[in-house]
Coordinates of C-alpha atoms in Angstrom, one line a residue:
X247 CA 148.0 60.0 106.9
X248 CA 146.3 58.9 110.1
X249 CA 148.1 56.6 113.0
X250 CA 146.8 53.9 114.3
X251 CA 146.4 53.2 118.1
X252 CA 147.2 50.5 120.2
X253 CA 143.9 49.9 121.8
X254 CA 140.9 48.8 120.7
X255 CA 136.9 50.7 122.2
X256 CA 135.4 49.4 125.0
X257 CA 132.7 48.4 122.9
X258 CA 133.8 48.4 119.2
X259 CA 131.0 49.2 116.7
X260 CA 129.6 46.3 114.9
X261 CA 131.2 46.5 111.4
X262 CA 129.9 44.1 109.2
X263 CA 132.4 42.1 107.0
X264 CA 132.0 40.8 103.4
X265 CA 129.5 38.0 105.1
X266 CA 126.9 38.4 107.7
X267 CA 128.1 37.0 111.1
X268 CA 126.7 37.5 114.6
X269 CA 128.2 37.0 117.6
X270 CA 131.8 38.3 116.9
X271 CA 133.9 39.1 119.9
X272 CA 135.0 42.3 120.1
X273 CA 138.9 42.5 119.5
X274 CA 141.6 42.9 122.3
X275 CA 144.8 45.8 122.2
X276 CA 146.9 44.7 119.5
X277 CA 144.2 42.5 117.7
X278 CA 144.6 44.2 114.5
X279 CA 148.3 42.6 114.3
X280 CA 146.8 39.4 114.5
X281 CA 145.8 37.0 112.1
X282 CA 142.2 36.2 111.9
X283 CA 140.8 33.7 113.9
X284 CA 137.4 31.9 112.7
X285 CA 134.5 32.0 115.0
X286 CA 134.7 29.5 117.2
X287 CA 137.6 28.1 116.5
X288 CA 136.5 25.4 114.4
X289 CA 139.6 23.8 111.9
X290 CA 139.3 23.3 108.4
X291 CA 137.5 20.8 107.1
X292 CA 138.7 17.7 104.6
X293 CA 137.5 19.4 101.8
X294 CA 138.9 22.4 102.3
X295 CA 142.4 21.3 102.7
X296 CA 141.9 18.8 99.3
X297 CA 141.1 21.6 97.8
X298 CA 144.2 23.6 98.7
X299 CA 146.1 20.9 97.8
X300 CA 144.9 20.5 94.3
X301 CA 145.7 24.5 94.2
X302 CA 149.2 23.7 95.4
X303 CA 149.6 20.8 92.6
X304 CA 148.2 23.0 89.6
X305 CA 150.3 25.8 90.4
X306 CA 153.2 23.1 90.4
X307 CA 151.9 21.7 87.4
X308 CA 150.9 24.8 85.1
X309 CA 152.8 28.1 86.6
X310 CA 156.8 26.2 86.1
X311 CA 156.4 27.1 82.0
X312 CA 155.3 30.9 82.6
X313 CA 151.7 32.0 82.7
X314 CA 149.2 32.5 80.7
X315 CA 145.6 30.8 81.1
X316 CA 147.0 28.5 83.6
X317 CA 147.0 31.2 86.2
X318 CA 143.6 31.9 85.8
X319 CA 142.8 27.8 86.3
X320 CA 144.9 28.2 89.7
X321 CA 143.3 31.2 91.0
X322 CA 139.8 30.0 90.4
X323 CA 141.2 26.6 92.3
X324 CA 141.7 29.3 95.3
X325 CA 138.6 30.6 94.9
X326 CA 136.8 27.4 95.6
X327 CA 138.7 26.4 98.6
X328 CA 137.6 29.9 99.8
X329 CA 133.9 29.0 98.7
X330 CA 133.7 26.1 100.9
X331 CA 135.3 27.5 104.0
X332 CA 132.6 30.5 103.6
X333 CA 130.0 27.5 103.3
X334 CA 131.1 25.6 106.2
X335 CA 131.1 29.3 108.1
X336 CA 127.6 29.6 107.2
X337 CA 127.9 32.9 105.6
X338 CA 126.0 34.9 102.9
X339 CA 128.0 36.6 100.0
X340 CA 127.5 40.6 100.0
X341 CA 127.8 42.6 97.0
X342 CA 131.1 44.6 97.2
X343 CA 133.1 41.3 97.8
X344 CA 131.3 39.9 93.9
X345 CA 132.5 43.0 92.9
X346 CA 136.0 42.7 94.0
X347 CA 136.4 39.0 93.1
X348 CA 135.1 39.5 89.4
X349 CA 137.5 42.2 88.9
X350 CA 140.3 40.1 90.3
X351 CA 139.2 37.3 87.8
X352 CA 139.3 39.7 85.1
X353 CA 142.8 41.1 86.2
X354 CA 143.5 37.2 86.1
X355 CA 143.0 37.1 82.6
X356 CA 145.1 39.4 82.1
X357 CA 148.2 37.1 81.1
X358 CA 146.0 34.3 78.8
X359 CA 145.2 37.9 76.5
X360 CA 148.5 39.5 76.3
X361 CA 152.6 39.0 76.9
X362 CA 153.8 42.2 78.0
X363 CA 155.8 41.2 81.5
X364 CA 154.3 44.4 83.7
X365 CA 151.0 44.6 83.0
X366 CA 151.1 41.1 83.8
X367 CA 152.5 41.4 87.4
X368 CA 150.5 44.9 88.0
X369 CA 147.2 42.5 87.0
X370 CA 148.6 39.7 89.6
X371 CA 149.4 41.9 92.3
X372 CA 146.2 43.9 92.3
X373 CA 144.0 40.5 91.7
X374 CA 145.1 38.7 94.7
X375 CA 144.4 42.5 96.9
X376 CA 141.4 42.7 95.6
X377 CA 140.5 39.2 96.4
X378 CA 142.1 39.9 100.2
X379 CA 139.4 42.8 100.3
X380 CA 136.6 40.5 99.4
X381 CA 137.1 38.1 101.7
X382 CA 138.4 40.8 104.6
X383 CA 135.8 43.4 103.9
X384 CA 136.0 46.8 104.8
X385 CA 134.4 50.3 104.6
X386 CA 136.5 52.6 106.0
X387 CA 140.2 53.6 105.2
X388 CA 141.7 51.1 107.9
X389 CA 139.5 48.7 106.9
X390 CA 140.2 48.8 102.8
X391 CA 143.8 49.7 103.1
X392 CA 144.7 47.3 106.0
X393 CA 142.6 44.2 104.0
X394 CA 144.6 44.9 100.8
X395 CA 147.3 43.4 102.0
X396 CA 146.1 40.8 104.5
X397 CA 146.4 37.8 102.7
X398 CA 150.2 38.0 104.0
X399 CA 149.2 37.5 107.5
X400 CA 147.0 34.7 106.9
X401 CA 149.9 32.2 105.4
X402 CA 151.1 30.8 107.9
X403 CA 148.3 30.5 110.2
X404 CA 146.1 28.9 107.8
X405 CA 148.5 26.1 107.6
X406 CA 148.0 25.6 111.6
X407 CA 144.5 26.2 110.8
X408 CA 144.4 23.1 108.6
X409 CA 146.5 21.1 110.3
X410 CA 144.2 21.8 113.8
X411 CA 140.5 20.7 111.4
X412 CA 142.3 17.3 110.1
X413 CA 143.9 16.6 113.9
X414 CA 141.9 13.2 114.8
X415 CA 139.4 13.7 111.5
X416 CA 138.9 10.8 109.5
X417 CA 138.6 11.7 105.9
X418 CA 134.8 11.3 105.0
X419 CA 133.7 9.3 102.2
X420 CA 136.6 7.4 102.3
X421 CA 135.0 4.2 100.4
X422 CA 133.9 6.6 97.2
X423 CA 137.2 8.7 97.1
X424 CA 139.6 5.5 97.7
X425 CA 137.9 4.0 94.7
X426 CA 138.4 7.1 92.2
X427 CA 141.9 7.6 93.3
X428 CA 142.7 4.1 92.3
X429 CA 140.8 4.7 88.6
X430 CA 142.9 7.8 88.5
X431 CA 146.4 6.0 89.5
X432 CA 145.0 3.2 87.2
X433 CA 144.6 5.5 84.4
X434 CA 147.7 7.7 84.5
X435 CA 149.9 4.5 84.4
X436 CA 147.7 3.6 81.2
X437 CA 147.6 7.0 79.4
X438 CA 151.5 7.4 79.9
X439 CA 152.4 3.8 78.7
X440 CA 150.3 4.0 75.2
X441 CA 150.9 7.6 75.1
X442 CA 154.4 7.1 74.6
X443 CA 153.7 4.5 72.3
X444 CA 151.6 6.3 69.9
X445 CA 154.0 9.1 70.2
X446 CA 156.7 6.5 68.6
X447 CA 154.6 5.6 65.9
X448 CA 153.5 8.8 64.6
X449 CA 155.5 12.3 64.8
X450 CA 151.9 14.2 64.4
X451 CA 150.3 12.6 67.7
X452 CA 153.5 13.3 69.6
X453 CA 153.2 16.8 68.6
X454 CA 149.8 16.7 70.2
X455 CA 150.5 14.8 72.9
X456 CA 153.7 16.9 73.8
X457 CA 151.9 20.2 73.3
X458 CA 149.0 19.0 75.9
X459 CA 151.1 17.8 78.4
X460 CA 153.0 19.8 81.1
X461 CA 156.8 19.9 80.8
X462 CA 158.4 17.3 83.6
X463 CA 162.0 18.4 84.1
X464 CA 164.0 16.7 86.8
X465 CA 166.3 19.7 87.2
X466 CA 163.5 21.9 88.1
X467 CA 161.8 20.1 90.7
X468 CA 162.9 22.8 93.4
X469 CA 161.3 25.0 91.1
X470 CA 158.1 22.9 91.2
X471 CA 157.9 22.2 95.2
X472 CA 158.2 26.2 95.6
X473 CA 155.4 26.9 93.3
X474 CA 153.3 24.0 95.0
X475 CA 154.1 25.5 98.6
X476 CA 153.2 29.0 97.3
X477 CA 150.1 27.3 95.6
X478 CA 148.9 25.8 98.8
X479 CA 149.8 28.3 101.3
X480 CA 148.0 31.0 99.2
X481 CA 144.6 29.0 99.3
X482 CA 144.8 27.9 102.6
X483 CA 145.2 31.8 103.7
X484 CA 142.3 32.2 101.5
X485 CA 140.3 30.0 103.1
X486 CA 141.0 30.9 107.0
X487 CA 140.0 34.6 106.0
X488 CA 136.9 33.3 104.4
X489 CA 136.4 31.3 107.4
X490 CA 136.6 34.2 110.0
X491 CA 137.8 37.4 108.4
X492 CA 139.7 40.0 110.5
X493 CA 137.2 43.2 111.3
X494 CA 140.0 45.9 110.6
X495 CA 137.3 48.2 110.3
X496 CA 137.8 48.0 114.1
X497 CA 141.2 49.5 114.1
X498 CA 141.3 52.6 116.0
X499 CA 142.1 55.8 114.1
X500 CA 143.0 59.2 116.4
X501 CA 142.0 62.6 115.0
X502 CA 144.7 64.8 114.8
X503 CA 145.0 67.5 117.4
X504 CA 143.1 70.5 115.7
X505 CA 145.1 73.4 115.1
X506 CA 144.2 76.9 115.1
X507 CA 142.3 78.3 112.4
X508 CA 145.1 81.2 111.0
X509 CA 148.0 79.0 111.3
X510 CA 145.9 75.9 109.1
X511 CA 144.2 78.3 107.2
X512 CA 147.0 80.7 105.7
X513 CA 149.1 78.2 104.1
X514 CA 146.4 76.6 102.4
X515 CA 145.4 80.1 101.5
X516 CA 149.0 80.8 100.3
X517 CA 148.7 77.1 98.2
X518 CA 145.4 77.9 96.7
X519 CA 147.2 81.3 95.2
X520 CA 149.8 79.9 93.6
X521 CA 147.8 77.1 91.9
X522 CA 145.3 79.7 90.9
X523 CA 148.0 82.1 89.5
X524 CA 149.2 78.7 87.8
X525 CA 145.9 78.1 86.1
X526 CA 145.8 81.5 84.8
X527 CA 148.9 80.7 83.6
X528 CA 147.8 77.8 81.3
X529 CA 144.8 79.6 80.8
X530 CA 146.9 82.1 79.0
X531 CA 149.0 79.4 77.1
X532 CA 145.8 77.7 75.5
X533 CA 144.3 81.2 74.2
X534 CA 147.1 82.2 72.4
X535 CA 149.8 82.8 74.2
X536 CA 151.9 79.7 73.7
X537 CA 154.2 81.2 70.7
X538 CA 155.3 84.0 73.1
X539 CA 155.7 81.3 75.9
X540 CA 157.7 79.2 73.4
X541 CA 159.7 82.0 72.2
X542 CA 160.8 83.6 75.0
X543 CA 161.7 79.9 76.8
X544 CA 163.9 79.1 73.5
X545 CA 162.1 75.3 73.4
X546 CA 160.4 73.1 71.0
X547 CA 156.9 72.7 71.9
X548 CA 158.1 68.8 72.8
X549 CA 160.7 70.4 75.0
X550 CA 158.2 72.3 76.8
X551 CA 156.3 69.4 77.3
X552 CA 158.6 67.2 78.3
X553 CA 160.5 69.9 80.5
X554 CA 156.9 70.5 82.5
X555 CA 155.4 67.4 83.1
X556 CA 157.3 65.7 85.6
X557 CA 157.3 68.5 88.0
X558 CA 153.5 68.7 87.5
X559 CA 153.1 64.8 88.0
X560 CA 154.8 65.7 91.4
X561 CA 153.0 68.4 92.3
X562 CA 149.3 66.5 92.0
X563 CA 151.1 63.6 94.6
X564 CA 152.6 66.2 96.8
X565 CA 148.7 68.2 96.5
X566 CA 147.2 64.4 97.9
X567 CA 149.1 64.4 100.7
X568 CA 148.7 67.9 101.8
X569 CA 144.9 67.1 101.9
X570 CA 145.7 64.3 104.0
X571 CA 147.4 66.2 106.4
X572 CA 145.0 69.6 106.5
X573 CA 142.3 67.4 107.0
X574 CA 143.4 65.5 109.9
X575 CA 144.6 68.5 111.4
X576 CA 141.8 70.8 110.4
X577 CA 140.3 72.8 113.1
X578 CA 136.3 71.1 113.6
X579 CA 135.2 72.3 116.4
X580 CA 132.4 75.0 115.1
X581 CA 130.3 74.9 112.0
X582 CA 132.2 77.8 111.0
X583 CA 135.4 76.2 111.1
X584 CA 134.3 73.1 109.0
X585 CA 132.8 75.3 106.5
X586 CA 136.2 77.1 106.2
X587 CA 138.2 73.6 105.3
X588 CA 136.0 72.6 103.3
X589 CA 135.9 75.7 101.1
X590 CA 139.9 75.7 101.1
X591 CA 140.8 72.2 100.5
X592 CA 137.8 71.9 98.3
X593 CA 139.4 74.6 96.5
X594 CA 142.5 73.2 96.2
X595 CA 141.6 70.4 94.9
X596 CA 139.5 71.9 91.6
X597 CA 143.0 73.7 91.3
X598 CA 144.7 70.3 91.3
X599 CA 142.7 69.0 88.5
X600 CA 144.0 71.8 86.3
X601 CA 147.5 70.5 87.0
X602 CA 146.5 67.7 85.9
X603 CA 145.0 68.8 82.6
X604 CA 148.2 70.0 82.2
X605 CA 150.5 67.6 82.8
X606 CA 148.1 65.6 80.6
X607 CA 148.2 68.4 77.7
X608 CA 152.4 68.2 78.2
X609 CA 152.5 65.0 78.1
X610 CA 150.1 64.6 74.7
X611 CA 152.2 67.2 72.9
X612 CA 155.5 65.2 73.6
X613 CA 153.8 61.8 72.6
X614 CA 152.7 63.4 69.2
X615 CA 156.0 65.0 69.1
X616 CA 158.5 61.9 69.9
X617 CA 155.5 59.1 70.4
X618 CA 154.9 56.8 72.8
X619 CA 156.7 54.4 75.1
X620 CA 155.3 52.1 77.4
X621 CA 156.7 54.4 80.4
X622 CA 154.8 57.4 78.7
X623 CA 151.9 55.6 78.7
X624 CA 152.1 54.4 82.2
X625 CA 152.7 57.8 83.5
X626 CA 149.7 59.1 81.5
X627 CA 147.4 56.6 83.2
X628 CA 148.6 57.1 87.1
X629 CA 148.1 61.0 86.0
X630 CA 144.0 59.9 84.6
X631 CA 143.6 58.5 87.8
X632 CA 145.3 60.9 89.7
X633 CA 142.6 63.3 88.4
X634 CA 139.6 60.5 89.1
X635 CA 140.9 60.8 93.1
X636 CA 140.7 64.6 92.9
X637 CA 137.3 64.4 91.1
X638 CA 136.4 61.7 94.2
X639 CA 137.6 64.2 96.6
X640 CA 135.6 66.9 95.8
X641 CA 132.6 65.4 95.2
X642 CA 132.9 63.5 99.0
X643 CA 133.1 67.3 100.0
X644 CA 129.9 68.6 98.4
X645 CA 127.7 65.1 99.7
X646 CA 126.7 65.0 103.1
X647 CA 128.3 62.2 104.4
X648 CA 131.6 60.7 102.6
X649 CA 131.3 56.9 103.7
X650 CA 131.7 55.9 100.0
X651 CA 134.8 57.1 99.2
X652 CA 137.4 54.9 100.4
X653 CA 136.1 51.7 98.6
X654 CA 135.0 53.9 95.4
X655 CA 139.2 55.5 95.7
X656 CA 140.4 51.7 95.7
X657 CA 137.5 50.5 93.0
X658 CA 139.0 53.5 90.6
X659 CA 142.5 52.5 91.5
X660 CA 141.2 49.0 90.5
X661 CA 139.3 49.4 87.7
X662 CA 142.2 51.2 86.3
X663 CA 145.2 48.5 86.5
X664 CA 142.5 46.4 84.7
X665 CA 141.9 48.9 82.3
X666 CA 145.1 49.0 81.9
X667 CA 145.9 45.4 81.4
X668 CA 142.9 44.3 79.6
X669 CA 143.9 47.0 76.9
X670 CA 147.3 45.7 76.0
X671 CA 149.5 48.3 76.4
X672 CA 152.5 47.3 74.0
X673 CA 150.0 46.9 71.3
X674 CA 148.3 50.1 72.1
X675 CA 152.2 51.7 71.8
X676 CA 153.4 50.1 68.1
X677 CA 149.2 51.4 67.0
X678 CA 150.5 54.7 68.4
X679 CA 153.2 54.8 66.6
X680 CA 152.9 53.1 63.6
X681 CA 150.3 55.6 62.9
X682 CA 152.3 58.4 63.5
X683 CA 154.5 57.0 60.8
X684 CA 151.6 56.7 58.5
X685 CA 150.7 60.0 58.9
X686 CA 154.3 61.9 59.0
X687 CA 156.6 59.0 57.6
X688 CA 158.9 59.2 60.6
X689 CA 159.5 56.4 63.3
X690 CA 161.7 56.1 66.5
X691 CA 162.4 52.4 66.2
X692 CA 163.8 52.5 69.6
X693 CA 160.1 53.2 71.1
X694 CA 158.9 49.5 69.7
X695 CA 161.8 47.3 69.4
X696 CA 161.9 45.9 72.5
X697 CA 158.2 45.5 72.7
X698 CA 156.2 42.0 73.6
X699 CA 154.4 40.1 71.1
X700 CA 151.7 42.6 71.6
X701 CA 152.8 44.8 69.0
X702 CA 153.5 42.7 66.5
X703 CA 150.1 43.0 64.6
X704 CA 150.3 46.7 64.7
X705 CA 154.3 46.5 63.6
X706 CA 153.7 43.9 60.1
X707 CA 152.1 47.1 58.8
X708 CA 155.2 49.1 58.6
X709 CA 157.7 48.8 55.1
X710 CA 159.8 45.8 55.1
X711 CA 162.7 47.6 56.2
X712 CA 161.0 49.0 59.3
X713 CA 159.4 46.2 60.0
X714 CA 162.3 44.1 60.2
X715 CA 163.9 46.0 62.2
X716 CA 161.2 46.4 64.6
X717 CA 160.7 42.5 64.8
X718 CA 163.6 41.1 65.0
X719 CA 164.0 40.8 68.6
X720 CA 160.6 40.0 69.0
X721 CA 160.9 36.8 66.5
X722 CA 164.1 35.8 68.3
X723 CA 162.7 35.7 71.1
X724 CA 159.6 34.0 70.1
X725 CA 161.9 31.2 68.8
X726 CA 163.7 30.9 72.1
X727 CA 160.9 30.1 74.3
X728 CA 158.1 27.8 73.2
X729 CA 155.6 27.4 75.7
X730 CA 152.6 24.7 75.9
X731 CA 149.2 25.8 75.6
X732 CA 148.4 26.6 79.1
X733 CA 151.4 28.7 79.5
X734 CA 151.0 31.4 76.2
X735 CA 149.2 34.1 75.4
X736 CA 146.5 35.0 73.1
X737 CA 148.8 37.8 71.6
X738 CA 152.0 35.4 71.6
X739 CA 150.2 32.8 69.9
X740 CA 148.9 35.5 66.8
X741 CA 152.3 36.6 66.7
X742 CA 153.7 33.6 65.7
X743 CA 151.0 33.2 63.2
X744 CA 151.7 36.0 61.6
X745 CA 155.8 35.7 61.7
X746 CA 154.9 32.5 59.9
X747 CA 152.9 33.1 57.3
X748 CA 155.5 36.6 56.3
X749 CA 158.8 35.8 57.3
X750 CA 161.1 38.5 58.3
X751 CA 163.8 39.6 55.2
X752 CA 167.0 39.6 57.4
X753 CA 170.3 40.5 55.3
X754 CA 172.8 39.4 57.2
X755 CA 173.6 40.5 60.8
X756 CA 170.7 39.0 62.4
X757 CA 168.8 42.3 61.5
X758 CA 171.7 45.1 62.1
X759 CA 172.0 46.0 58.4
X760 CA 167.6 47.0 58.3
X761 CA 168.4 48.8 61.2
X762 CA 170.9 51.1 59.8
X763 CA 168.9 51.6 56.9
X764 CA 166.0 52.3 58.8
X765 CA 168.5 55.3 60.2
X766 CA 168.6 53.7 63.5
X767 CA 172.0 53.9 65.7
X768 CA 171.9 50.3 67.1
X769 CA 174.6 51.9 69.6
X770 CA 171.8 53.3 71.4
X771 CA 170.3 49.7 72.8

């Protein structure tokens, strides 16, 4: 990877951001540590900080029972804070910053579709990145990687940044907004009177009542003024980098000293040799040769798998990096010399795609074998994209000019936690494998037990047996937490449904006894 130095160009190339702007200063030494700073210095504005506050108080109000749809609601509150700093700012929306914030919306909606707890905080993490990026902008790798995570240098500072636009303001419109406030107060005391009445009189309308209305519990109040903080701070750091981004495109990146052709060139040589002998290797393997491989190793065909794959997974990230290093130390100076590491790395990289092939082969021969899991799964995805960067790679090195690639590398890296997400992944595992019982009659119970809701459609086709087992702790835990509207899932909301209308045939032992006759060592959890 490259460093970073501590000084800034004389006269920094103009870098445009996700918005048109003119006039931005150039940065001083250390600027890219610094928070941004909107152009001339002009504070938020009333609007702006109402609408951080009304982030704050929804993600008080809807994120203390768990997620689901209501994180979506807070995030688009965010959003629109951002909006009208941009508008106040004056500036023009560009295309890759729609393209970032509708995939962090859909990674948002992540948690209203499905339970599962990690894809669920993979889909958070990479939404609010993404939405960094389109409000940072950035085209090359200091600018995309260093704007991933710049939201975190913007909390603070956008709370001094709103405090600075409401010093000495005086809050416009107060004669319309004083009046609606006092309807609203007026109202809430109203709603919350009869509310309680009709929920008296008639069990049905308290259901209701109870199921649209957040949870107020006075022994999680802490609980609530965190959330609110995190709430506001987030969409006030929003809306100072929509206001003046940070240009980290600007950040300086030194070359690496070029080395001398024999000693860059002959370990990549030596590399490219061992990967090729590799590859005829597995070329060997998949014409036939795999009985004698099997026989003469003593293992299953799982076993192989399974024994191969993880070294191969670590083999395609250790290949990344040593592109990363050739190439800042490649030698540059002649035509010649560029030609020569491009052919080698270029090389090496078609070589790491059949690694990948493989590992992706392994890993599909152990899943049909033992099925899947969700950290087989998981693996096998990181591996696709692994491949998708190698694919990127080589393609920057046949096209003149590789300006593309580091926001197409983060897009595919994107696109593939929402892939990911958006797929449901504990339901794609009990499919998996309740087909593979369908087909050979055989099940590894442990693989789905502990599964989210997801799986629960796929798992009410198995035998009763199986499927009690299977369920068990799923229902149990369904039954301990009941979440409002706002706070469950899609999936967690069918799954219920369907517990209901086929009840689970427990005998005793809150399930244990369907285990064992399902042939499953409950030892093992």
């Amino acid at each position: 990877m490259s460093g970073l130095s501590s000084s800034a160009p004389a006269d920094p190339p103009s870098v445009p951001g996700p918005y048109r702007t003119q006039g931005v200063p150039s940065p001083s030494p250390f600027s890219w540590l610094r928070p941004s700073d909107p152009d001339g210095k002009a504070g938020a504005t009333p609007r702006i900080v109402l609408a951080a506050l009304l982030a704050g108080l929804l993600t008080a109000w809807l994120l203390g029972d768990g997620v689901g749809v209501n994180l979506l609601i807070c995030g688009a509150t965010a959003a629109f804070a951002a909006g009208l700093a941009a508008r106040a700012a004056g500036r023009r929306i560009r295309p890759w910053p729609v393209l970032w914030s509708a995939l962090a919306l859909a990674l948002l909606a992540v948690p209203a579709l499905w339970e599962a707890g990690w894809p669920v905080v993979l889909s958070t993490a990479w939404a609010l990145a993404l939405a960094s990026l389109a409000l940072h902008g950035g085209r090359r790798w200091p600018g995309v990687l260093l704007a991933l995570p710049g939201i975190l240098w913007q909390l603070g500072p956008g709370v001094l940044w709103a405090l600075d636009g409401l010093h000495g303001r005086s809050l416009p419109g107060r004669g319309r907004i004083v009046p609606v406030l006092r309807a609203v107060a007026v109202a809430a005391v109203l709603l919350t009177v009869f509310g309680w009445l009709f929920a008296s009189a008639d069990a049905a309308m308290a259901d209701v009542l109870n199921s649209l209305s957040p949870r107020v519990d006075l022994d999680r109040l802490p609980v609530r003024a965190i959330l609110f903080a995190v709430g506001l701070l987030t969409a006030l750091g929003f809306a100072h980098v929509a206001a003046g981004p940070r240009r980290w495109d600007r950040t300086v990146v030194r070359p690496g000293r070029a080395r001398g052709r024999l000693e860059w060139a002959l370990p990549l040589v030596a590399l490219d040799l061992m990967f090729g002998a590799f590859a005829v290797i597995q070329a060997v393997v998949v014409l036939g040769g795999a009985d004698a491989v099997l026989r003469n190793t003593g293992m299953s065909r799982s076993e192989y798998a399974r024994q191969g794959f993880w070294q191969l997974s670590v083999i395609t990230v250790l290949t990344l990096v040593v592109v990363a290093v050739a190439k800042r130390w490649a030698p540059r100076a002649t035509p010649a010399d560029r030609r020569v590491a491009r052919i080698l790395l270029g090389t090496l990289c078609v070589l790491a795609l059949v690694v990948v092939v493989s590992a992706l082969v392994r890993m599909w021969f152990y899943v049909d074998a033992s099925g899947l899991t969700r950290l087989r799964l998981w693996v096998l995805v990181v591996e696709i994209w692994l491949g998708v960067v190698f694919a990127l790679l080589i393609t920057a090195g046949l096209t003149p000019t590789a300006g593309w690639l580091p926001r197409v590398v983060v897009l595919s890296a994107a696109l593939t936690a929402a892939v990911y997400g958006l797929m449901g992944p504990d339901a794609m595992i009990a499919e998996q494998n309740v087909a593979r019982f369908e087909r050979t009659h055989r099940i590894d119970l442990r693989n789905v037990r502990d599964l989210s809701p997801d799986a629960v459609p796929a798992l009410d086709r198995l035998p009763d047996v199986q499927r009690t087992c299977a369920l068990q702790l799923i229902r149990t835990d369904l039954e301990r937490h009941s979440e409002p509207w706002y706070a469950t899932s899609r999936s967690a909301a069918r799954a219920r449904e369907i517990l209901a209308a086929r009840p689970l045939a427990d005998s005793g032992g809150g399930g244990r006894n369907a285990c064992e006759q399902a042939g499953l060592d409950l030892t093992l959890f």
